[in-house]
Coordinates of C-alpha atoms in Angstrom, one line a residue:
X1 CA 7.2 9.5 -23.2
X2 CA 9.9 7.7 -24.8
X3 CA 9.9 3.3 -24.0
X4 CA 10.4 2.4 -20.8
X5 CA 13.2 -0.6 -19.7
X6 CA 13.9 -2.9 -17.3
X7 CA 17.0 -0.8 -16.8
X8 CA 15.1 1.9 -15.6
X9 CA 13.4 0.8 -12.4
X10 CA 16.3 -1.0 -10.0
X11 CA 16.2 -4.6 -9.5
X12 CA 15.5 -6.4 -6.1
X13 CA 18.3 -6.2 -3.5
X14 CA 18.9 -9.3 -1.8
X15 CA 16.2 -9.6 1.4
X16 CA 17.8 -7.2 4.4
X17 CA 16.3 -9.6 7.5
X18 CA 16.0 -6.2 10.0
X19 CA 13.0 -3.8 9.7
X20 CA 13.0 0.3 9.1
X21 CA 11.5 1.5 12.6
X22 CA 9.7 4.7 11.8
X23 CA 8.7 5.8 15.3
X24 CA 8.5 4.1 18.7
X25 CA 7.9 4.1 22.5
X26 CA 7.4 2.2 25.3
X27 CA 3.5 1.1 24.1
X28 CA 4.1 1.2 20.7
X29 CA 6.3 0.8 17.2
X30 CA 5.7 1.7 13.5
X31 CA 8.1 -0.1 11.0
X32 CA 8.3 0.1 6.9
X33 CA 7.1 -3.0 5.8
X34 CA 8.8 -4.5 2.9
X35 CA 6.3 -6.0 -0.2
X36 CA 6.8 -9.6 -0.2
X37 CA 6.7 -9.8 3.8
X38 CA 4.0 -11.4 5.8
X39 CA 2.7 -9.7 9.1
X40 CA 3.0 -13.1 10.3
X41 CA 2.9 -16.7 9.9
X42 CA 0.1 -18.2 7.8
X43 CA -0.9 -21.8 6.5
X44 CA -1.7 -19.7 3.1
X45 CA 1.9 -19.2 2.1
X46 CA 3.7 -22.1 4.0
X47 CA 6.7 -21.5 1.9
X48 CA 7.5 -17.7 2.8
X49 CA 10.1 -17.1 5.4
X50 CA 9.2 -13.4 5.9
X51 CA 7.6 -12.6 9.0
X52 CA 7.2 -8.9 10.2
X53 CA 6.3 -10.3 14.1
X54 CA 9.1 -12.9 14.3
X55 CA 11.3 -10.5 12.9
X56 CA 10.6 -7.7 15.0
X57 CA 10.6 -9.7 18.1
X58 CA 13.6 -10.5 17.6
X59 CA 15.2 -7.3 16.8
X60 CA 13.7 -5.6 19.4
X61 CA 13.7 -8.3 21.8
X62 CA 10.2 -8.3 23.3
X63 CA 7.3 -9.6 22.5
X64 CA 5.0 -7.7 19.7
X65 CA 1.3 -7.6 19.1
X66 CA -0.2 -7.0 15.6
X67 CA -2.9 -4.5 15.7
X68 CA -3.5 -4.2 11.7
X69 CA -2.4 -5.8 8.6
X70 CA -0.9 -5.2 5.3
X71 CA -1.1 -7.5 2.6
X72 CA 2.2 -8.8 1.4
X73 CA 2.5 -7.3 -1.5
X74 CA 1.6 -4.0 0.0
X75 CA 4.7 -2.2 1.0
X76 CA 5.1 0.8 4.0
X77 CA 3.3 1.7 7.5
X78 CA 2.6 -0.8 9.7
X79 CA 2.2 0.1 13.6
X80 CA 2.0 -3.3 16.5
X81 CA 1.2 -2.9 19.9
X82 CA 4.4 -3.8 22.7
X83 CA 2.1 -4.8 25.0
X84 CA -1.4 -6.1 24.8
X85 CA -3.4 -3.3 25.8
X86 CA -1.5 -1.1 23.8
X87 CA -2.6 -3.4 21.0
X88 CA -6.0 -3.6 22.7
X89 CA -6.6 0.2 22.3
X90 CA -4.9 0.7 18.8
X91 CA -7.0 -2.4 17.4
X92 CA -10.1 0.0 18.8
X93 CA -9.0 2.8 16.9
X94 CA -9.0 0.9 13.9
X95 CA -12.7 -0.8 14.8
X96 CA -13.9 2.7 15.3
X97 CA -12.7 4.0 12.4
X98 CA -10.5 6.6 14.6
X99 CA -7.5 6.4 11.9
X100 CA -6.7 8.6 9.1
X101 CA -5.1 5.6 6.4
X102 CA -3.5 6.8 3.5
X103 CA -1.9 4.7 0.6
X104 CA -0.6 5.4 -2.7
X105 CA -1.5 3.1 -5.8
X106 CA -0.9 3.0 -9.6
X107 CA -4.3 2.4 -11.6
X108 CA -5.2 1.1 -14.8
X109 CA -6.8 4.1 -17.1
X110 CA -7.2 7.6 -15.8
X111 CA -8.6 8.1 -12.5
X112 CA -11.6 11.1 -12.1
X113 CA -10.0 13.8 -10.3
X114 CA -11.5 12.7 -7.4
X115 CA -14.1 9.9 -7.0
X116 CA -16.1 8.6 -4.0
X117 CA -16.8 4.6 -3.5
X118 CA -19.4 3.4 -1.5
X119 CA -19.4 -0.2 -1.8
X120 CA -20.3 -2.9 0.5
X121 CA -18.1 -6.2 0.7
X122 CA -18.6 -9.9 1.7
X123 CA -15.3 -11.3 2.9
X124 CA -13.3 -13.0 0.3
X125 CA -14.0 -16.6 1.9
X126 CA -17.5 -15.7 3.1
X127 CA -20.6 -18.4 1.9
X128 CA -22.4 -17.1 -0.8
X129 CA -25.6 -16.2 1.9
X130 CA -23.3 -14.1 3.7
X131 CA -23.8 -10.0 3.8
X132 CA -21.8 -7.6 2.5
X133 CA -20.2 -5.2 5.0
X134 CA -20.3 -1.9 4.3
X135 CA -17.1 0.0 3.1
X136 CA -16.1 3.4 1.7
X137 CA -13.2 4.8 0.0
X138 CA -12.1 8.4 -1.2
X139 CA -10.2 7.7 -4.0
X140 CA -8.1 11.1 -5.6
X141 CA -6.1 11.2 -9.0
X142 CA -2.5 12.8 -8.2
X143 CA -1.1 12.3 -11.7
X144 CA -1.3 10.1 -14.6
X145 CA 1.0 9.2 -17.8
X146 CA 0.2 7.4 -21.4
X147 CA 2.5 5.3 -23.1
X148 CA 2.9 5.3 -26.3
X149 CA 2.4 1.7 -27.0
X150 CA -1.0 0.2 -27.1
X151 CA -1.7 -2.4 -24.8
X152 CA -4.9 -2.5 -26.6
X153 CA -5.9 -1.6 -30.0
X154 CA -8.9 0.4 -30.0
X155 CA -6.5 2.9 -28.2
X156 CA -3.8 4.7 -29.4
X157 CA -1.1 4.6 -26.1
X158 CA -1.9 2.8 -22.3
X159 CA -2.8 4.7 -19.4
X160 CA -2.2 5.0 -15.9
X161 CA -2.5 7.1 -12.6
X162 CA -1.2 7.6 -9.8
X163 CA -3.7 8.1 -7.1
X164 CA -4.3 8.3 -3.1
X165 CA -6.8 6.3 -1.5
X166 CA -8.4 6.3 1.7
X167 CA -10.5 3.8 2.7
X168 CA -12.6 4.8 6.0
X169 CA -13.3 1.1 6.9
X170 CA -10.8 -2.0 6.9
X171 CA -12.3 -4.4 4.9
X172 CA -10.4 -7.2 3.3
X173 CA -8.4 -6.0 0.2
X174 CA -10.4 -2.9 0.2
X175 CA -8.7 -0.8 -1.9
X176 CA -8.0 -3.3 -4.4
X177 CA -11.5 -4.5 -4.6
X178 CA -12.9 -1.1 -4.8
X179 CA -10.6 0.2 -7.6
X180 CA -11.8 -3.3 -9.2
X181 CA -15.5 -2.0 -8.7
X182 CA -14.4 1.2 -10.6
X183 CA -12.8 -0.4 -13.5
X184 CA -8.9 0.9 -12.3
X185 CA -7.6 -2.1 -10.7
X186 CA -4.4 -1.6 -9.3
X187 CA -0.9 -2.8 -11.9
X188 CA 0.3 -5.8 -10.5
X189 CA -2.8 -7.0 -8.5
X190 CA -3.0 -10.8 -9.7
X191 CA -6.1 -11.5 -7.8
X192 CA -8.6 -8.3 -8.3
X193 CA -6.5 -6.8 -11.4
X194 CA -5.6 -7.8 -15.7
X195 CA -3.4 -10.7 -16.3
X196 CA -1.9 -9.4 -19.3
X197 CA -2.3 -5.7 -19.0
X198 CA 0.0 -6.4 -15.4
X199 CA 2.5 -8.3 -17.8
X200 CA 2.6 -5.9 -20.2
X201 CA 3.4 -3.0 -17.3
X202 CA 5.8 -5.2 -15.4
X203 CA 8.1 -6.0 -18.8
X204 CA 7.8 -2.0 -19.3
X205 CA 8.5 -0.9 -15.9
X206 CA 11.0 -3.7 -15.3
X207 CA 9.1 -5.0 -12.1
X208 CA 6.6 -8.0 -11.5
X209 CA 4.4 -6.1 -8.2
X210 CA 2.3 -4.6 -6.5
X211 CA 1.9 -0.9 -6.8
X212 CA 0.5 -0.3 -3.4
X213 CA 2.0 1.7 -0.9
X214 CA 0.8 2.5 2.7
X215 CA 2.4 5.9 2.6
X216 CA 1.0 7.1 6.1
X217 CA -1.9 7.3 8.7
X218 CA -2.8 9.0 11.8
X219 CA -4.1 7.3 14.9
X220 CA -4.4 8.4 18.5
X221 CA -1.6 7.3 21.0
X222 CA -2.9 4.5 23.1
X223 CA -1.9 5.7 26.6
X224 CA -1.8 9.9 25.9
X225 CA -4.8 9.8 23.2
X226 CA -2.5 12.5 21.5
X227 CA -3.0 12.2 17.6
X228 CA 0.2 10.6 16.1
X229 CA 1.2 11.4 12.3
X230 CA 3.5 8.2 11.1
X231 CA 4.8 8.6 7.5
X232 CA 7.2 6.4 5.0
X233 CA 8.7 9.9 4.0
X234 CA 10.6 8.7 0.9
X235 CA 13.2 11.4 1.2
X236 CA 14.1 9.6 4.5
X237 CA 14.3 6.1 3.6
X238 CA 16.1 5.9 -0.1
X239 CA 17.9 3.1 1.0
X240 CA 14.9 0.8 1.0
X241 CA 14.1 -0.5 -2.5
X242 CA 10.4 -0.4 -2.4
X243 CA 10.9 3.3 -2.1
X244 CA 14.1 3.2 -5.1
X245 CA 11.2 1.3 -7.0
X246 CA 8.8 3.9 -6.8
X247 CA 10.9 6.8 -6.8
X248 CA 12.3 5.8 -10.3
X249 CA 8.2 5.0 -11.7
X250 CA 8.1 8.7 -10.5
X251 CA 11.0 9.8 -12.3
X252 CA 10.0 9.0 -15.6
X253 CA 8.9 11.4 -18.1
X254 CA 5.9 12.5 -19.2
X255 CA 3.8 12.6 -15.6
X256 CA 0.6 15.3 -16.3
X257 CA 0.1 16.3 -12.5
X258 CA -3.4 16.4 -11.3
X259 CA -3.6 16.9 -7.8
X260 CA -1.7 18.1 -4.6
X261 CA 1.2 15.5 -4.4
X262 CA 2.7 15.0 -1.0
X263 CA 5.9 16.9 0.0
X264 CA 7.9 14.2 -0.1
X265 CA 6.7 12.9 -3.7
X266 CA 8.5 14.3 -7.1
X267 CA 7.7 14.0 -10.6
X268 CA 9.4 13.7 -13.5

């Protein structure tokens, strides 16, 4: 694989202050969110000015009612409620584990084909006497690629995957915390991943982030109870620059494929 610059990968475009709807109805709406947005206001990051619920209000005119999160550097699916028991219902879908999540990530190393975690988790602010909650995630390598260049001595190139995850229960940064547990933290993850291995990926790849992408997930309609299949199908939304960002990381040579990639993903 030959080195990898910043020219590569494109840069940021300038923040677009409407949202990609996916799919909607009168009782509910699925939008792409953008990495770097909030769901919605927070006293954690006073400074941002990104909010998926004022924004969507706003767009749509009516009110909107958050029935999951994503964190903000996690990019893609995101479905809200347009009234509240709409919201009501969803939110038990979620409690009851009734949705199919799927999400995308780049890991540290190289991923097990396959690999199942099964490891409880205290909330991130929790008191030290607090219990875990239980949480599992199936975790499957797609593909993975080696630099060249040795981020660490004892090795002769740098590793990555790309792999699908899907976590069963909603805990807190799940999938981050779980691919933590496993030894592949996700690149870019500043709180759960490597310092220096994510600055020596992002001056690579050309991009200080988050690989984490909440390609999909199926859920039952909260009035019909049909099943509902919502995807960020990448060959629908080039426009968006998460998706540019990871369709280029996709495009670069030297991708060994070890899994059943989704239709709308492409290698090399």
């Amino acid at each position: 694989m030959p080195p990898i610059t910043a020219t590569d990968l494109p840069a940021p475009d300038a923040p677009d202050m409407r949202l990609h709807v996916l799919w909607q109805d009168e009782h509910l709406v699925a939008v792409y969110k953008p990495a770097g947005w909030l769901v919605h206001r927070t006293g954690l990051d006073a400074h941002e000015t990104r909010f998926v619920l004022q924004t969507l209000r706003d767009q749509l005119g009516c009110h909107v009612y958050p029935v999951h999160r994503l964190d903000k550097g996690t990019c893609g699916v995101l479905v809200l409620g347009l009234h509240a028991e709409a919201a009501r219902q969803l939110n038990q879908a979620f409690v009851q584990q009734q949705v199919d999540k799927h999400y995308l990530a780049l890991v540290r190393g190289w991923l097990p084909e396959a690999l199942e975690v099964d490891h409880a988790l205290k909330p991130d602010d929790a008191p030290a006497h607090a219990q875990a909650q239980s949480a599992q995630t199936s975790l499957r390598c797609l593909a993975r690629l080696e630099s060249p260049e040795a981020f660490d001595a004892r090795h002769a190139g740098t590793r990555i995957s790309l792999i699908e995850a899907r976590p069963a229960t909603g805990r807190r940064h799940q999938i981050r915390r779980h691919l933590k547990h496993v030894a592949h933290p996700i690149i870019g993850d500043a709180t759960h991943g490597k310092g220096p291995l994510n600055r020596w990926w992002a001056r690579l790849l050309g991009q200080q982030r988050l690989w984490l992408h909440a390609h999909g997930l199926q859920l039952p309609h909260p009035v019909t109870g049909q099943r509902l299949q919502l995807q960020a199908d990448w060959r629908t939304l080039a426009h968006l620059p998460d998706v540019q960002h990871w369709q280029a990381l996709c495009a670069l040579p030297g991708w060994q494929v070890c899994g059943e990639l989704p239709e709308d993903l492409r290698l090399g």
